[in-house]
PDB file of C-alpha atoms in Angstrom:
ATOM      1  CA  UNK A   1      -5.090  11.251  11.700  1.00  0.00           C
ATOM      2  CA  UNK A   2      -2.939   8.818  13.876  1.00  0.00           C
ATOM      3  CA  UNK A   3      -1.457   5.603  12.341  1.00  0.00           C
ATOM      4  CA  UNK A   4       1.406   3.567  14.431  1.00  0.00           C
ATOM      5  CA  UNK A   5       4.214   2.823  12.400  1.00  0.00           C
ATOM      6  CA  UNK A   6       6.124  -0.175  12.776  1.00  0.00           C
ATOM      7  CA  UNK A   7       9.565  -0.287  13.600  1.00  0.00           C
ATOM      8  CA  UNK A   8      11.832  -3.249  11.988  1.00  0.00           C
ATOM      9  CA  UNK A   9      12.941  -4.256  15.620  1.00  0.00           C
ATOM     10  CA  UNK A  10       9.627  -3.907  17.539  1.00  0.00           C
ATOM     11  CA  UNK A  11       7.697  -6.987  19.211  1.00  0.00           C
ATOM     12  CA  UNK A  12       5.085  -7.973  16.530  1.00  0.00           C
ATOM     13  CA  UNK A  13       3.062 -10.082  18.470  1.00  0.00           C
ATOM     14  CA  UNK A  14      -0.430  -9.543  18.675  1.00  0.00           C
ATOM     15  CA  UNK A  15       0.000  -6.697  15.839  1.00  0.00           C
ATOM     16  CA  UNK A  16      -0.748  -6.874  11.947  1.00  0.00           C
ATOM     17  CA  UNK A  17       1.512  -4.896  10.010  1.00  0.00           C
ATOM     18  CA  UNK A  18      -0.448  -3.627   7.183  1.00  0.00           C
ATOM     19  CA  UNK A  19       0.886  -2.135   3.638  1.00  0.00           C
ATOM     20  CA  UNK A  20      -2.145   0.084   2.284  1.00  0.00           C
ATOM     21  CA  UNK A  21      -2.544   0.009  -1.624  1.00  0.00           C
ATOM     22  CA  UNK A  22      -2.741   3.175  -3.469  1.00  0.00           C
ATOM     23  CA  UNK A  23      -6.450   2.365  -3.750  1.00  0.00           C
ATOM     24  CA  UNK A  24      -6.919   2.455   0.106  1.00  0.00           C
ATOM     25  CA  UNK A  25      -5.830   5.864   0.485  1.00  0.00           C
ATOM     26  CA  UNK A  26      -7.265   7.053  -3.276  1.00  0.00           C
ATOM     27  CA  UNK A  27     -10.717   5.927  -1.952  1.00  0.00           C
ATOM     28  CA  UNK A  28     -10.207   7.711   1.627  1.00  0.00           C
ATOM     29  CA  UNK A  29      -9.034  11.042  -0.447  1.00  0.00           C
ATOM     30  CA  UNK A  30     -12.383  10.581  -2.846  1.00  0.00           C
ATOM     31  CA  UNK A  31     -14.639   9.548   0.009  1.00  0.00           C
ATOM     32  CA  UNK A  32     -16.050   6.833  -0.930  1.00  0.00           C
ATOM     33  CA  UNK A  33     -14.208   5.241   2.201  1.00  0.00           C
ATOM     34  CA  UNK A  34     -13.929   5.796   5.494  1.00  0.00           C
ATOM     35  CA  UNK A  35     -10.510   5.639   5.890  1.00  0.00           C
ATOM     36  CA  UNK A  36      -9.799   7.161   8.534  1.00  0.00           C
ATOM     37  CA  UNK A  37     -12.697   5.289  10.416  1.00  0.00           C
ATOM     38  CA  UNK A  38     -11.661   1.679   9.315  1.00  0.00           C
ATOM     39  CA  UNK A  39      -8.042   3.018  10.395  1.00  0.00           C
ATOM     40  CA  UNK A  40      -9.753   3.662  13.970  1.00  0.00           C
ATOM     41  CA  UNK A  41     -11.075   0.802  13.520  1.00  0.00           C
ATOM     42  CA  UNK A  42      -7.804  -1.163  13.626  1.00  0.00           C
ATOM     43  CA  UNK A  43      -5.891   0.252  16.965  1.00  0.00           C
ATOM     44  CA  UNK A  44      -3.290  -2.892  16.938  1.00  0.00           C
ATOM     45  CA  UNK A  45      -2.164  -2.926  13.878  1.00  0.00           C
ATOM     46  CA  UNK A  46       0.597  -1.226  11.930  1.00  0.00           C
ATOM     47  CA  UNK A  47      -0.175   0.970   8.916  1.00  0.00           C
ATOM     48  CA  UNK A  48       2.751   1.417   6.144  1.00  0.00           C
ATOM     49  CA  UNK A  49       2.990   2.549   2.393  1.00  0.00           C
ATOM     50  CA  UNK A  50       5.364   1.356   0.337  1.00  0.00           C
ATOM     51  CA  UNK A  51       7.546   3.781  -1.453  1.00  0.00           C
ATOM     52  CA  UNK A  52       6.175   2.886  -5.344  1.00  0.00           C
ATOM     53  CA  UNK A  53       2.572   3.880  -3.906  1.00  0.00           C
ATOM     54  CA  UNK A  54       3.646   6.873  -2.856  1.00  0.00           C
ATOM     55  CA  UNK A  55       4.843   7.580  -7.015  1.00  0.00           C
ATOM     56  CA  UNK A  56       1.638   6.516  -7.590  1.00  0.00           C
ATOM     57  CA  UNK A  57       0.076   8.800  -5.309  1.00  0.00           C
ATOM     58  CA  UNK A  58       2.331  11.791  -6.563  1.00  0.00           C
ATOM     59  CA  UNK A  59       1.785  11.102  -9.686  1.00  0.00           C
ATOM     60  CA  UNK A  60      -2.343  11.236  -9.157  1.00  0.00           C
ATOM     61  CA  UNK A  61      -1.787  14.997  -7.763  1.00  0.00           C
ATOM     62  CA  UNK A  62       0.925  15.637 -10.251  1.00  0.00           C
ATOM     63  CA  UNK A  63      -2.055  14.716 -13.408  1.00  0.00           C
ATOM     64  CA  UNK A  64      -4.763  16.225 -11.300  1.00  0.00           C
ATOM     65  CA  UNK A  65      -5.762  20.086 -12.533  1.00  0.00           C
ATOM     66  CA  UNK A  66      -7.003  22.780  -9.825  1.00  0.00           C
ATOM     67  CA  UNK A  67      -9.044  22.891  -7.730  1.00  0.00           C
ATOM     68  CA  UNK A  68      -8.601  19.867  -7.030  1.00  0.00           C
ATOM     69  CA  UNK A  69      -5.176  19.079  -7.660  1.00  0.00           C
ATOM     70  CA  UNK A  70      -4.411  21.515  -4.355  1.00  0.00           C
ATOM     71  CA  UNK A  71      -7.294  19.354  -2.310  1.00  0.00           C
ATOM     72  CA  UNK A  72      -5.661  15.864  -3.404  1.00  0.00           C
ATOM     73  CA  UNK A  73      -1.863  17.507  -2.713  1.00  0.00           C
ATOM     74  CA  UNK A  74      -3.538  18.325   1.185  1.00  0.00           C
ATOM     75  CA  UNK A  75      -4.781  15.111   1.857  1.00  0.00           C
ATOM     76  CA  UNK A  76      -1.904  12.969   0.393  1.00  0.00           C
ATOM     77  CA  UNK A  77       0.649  15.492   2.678  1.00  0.00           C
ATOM     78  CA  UNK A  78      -1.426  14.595   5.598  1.00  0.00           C
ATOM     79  CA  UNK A  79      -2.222  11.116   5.016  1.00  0.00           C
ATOM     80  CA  UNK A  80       1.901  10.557   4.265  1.00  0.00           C
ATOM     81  CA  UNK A  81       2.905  12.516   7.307  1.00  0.00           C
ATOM     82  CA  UNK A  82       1.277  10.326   9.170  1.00  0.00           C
ATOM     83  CA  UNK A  83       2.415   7.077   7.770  1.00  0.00           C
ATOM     84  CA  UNK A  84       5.902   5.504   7.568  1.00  0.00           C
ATOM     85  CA  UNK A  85       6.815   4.560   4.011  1.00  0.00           C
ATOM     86  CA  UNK A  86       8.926   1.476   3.250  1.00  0.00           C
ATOM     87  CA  UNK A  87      11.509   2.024   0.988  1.00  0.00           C
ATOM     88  CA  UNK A  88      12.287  -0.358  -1.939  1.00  0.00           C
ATOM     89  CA  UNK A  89      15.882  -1.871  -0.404  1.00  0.00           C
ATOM     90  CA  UNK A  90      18.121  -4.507  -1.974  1.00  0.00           C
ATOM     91  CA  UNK A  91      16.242  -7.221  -0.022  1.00  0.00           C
ATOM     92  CA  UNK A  92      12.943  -5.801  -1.535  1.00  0.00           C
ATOM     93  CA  UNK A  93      14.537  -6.505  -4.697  1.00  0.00           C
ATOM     94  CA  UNK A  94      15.686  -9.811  -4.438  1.00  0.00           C
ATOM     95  CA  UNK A  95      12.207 -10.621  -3.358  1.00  0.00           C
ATOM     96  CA  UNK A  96      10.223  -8.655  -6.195  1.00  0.00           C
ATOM     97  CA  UNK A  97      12.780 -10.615  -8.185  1.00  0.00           C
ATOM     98  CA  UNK A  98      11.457 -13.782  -6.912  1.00  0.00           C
ATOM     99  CA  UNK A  99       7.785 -13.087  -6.955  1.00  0.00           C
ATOM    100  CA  UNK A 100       8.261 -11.709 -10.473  1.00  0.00           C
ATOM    101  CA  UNK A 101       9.974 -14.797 -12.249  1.00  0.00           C
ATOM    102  CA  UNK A 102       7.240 -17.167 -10.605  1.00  0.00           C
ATOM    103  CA  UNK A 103       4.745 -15.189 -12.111  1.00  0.00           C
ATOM    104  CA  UNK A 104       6.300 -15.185 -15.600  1.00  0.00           C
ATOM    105  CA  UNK A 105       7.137 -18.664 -15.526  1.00  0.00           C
ATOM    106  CA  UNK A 106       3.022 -19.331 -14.598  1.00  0.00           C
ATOM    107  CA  UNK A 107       1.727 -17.179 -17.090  1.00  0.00           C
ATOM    108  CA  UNK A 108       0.131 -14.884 -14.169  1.00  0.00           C
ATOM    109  CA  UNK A 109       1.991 -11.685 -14.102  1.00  0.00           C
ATOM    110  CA  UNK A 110       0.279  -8.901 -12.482  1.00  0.00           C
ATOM    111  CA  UNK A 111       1.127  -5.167 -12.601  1.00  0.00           C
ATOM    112  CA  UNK A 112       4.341  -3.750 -12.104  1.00  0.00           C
ATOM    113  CA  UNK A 113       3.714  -1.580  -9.200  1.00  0.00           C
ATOM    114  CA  UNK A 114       1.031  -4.595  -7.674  1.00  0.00           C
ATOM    115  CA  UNK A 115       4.487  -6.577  -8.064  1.00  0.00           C
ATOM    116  CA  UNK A 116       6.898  -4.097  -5.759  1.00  0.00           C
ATOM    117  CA  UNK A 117       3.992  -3.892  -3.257  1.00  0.00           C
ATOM    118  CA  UNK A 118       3.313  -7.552  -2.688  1.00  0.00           C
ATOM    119  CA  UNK A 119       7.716  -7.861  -2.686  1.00  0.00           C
ATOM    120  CA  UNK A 120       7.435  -4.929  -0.365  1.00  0.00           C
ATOM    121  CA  UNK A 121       4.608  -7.043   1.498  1.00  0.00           C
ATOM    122  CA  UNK A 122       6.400 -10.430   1.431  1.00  0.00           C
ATOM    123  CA  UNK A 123       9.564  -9.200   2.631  1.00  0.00           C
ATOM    124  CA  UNK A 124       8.534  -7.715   5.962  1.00  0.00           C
ATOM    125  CA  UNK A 125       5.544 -10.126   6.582  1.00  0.00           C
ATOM    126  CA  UNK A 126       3.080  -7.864   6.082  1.00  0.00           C
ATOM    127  CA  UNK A 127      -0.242  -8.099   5.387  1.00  0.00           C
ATOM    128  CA  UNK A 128      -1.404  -5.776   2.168  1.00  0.00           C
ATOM    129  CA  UNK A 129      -4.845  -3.773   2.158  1.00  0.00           C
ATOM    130  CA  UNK A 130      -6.818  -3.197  -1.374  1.00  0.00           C
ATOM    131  CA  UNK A 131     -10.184  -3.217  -2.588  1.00  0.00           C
ATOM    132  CA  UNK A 132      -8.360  -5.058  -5.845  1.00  0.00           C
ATOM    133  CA  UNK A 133      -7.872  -9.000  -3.914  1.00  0.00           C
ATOM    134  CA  UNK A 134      -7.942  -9.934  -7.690  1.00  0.00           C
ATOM    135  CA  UNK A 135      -4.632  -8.230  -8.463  1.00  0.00           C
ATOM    136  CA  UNK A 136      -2.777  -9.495  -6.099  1.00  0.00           C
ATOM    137  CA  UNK A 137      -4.302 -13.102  -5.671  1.00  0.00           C
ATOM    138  CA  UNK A 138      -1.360 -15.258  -8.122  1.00  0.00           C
ATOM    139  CA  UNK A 139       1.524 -13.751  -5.396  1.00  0.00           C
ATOM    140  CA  UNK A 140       1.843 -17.265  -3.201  1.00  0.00           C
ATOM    141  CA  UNK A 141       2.300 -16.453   0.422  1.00  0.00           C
ATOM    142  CA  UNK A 142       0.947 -13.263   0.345  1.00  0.00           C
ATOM    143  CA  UNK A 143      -1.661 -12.159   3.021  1.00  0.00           C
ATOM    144  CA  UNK A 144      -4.208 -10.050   1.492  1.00  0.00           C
ATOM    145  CA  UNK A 145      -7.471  -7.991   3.275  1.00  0.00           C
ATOM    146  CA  UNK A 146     -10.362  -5.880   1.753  1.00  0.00           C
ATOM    147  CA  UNK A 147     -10.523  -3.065   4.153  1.00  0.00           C
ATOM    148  CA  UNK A 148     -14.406  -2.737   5.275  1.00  0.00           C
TER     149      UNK A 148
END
């Protein structure tokens, strides 16, 4: 599996940089999508995860019992080696910040981890990938695709 990762000083134009919800990549791992296919699918753009989806990942094999927790543990090693993950930085947190007290203030707060993504998202101008639009639609500003 080949993903380009995007580099913080790279041109972007012409390329979507794309941060893949845990869903995304649970879905590939459970095949009931075609990951790697819709990945194909997608030659310019830029695949990321962000560093709280890869807890939530962990902590998916980490529950799981064998034989499957060994199967899950394969693909996630694979699936991360070939993905740059975007750490949660002080900028990331001034933006979840941000995200988070408009939420509160609206009434509209969405999950914690939803919340770093999207910040995660926001902050680099990325687009974010889930099959849960719902989740993430109070987040102004952010750019969200169902992966098909």
């Amino acid at each position: 599996m080949t993903f380009k990762p995007l580099a913080r000083s790279s041109s972007r134009s012409g390329q979507m940089a794309i941060i893949l919800d845990a869903d995304v990549i649970i879905r590939g791992e459970r095949g009931t999508f075609d990951f790697s296919g819709w990945a194909a699918s997608h030659p310019e753009d830029l695949f990321e995860v962000a560093a709280i989806t890869v807890a939530e990942l962990w902590h998916g094999v980490e529950r799981a019992v064998e034989p499957h927790k060994s199967k899950r543990r394969k693909y996630l090693e694979t699936i991360l080696a070939a993905l740059p993950i975007v750490p949660y930085t002080e900028q990331t947190a001034l933006e979840h910040a941000r995200i988070w007290a408009e939420l509160e203030s609206v009434g509209k707060m969405i999950g914690s981890y939803d919340l770093i993504v999207a910040a995660t998202a926001l902050e680099r101008g990325s687009h974010v990938a889930t099959f849960n639009q719902r989740h993430f639609a109070p987040v102004k500003g952010l750019k969200v695709i169902e992966p098909r």
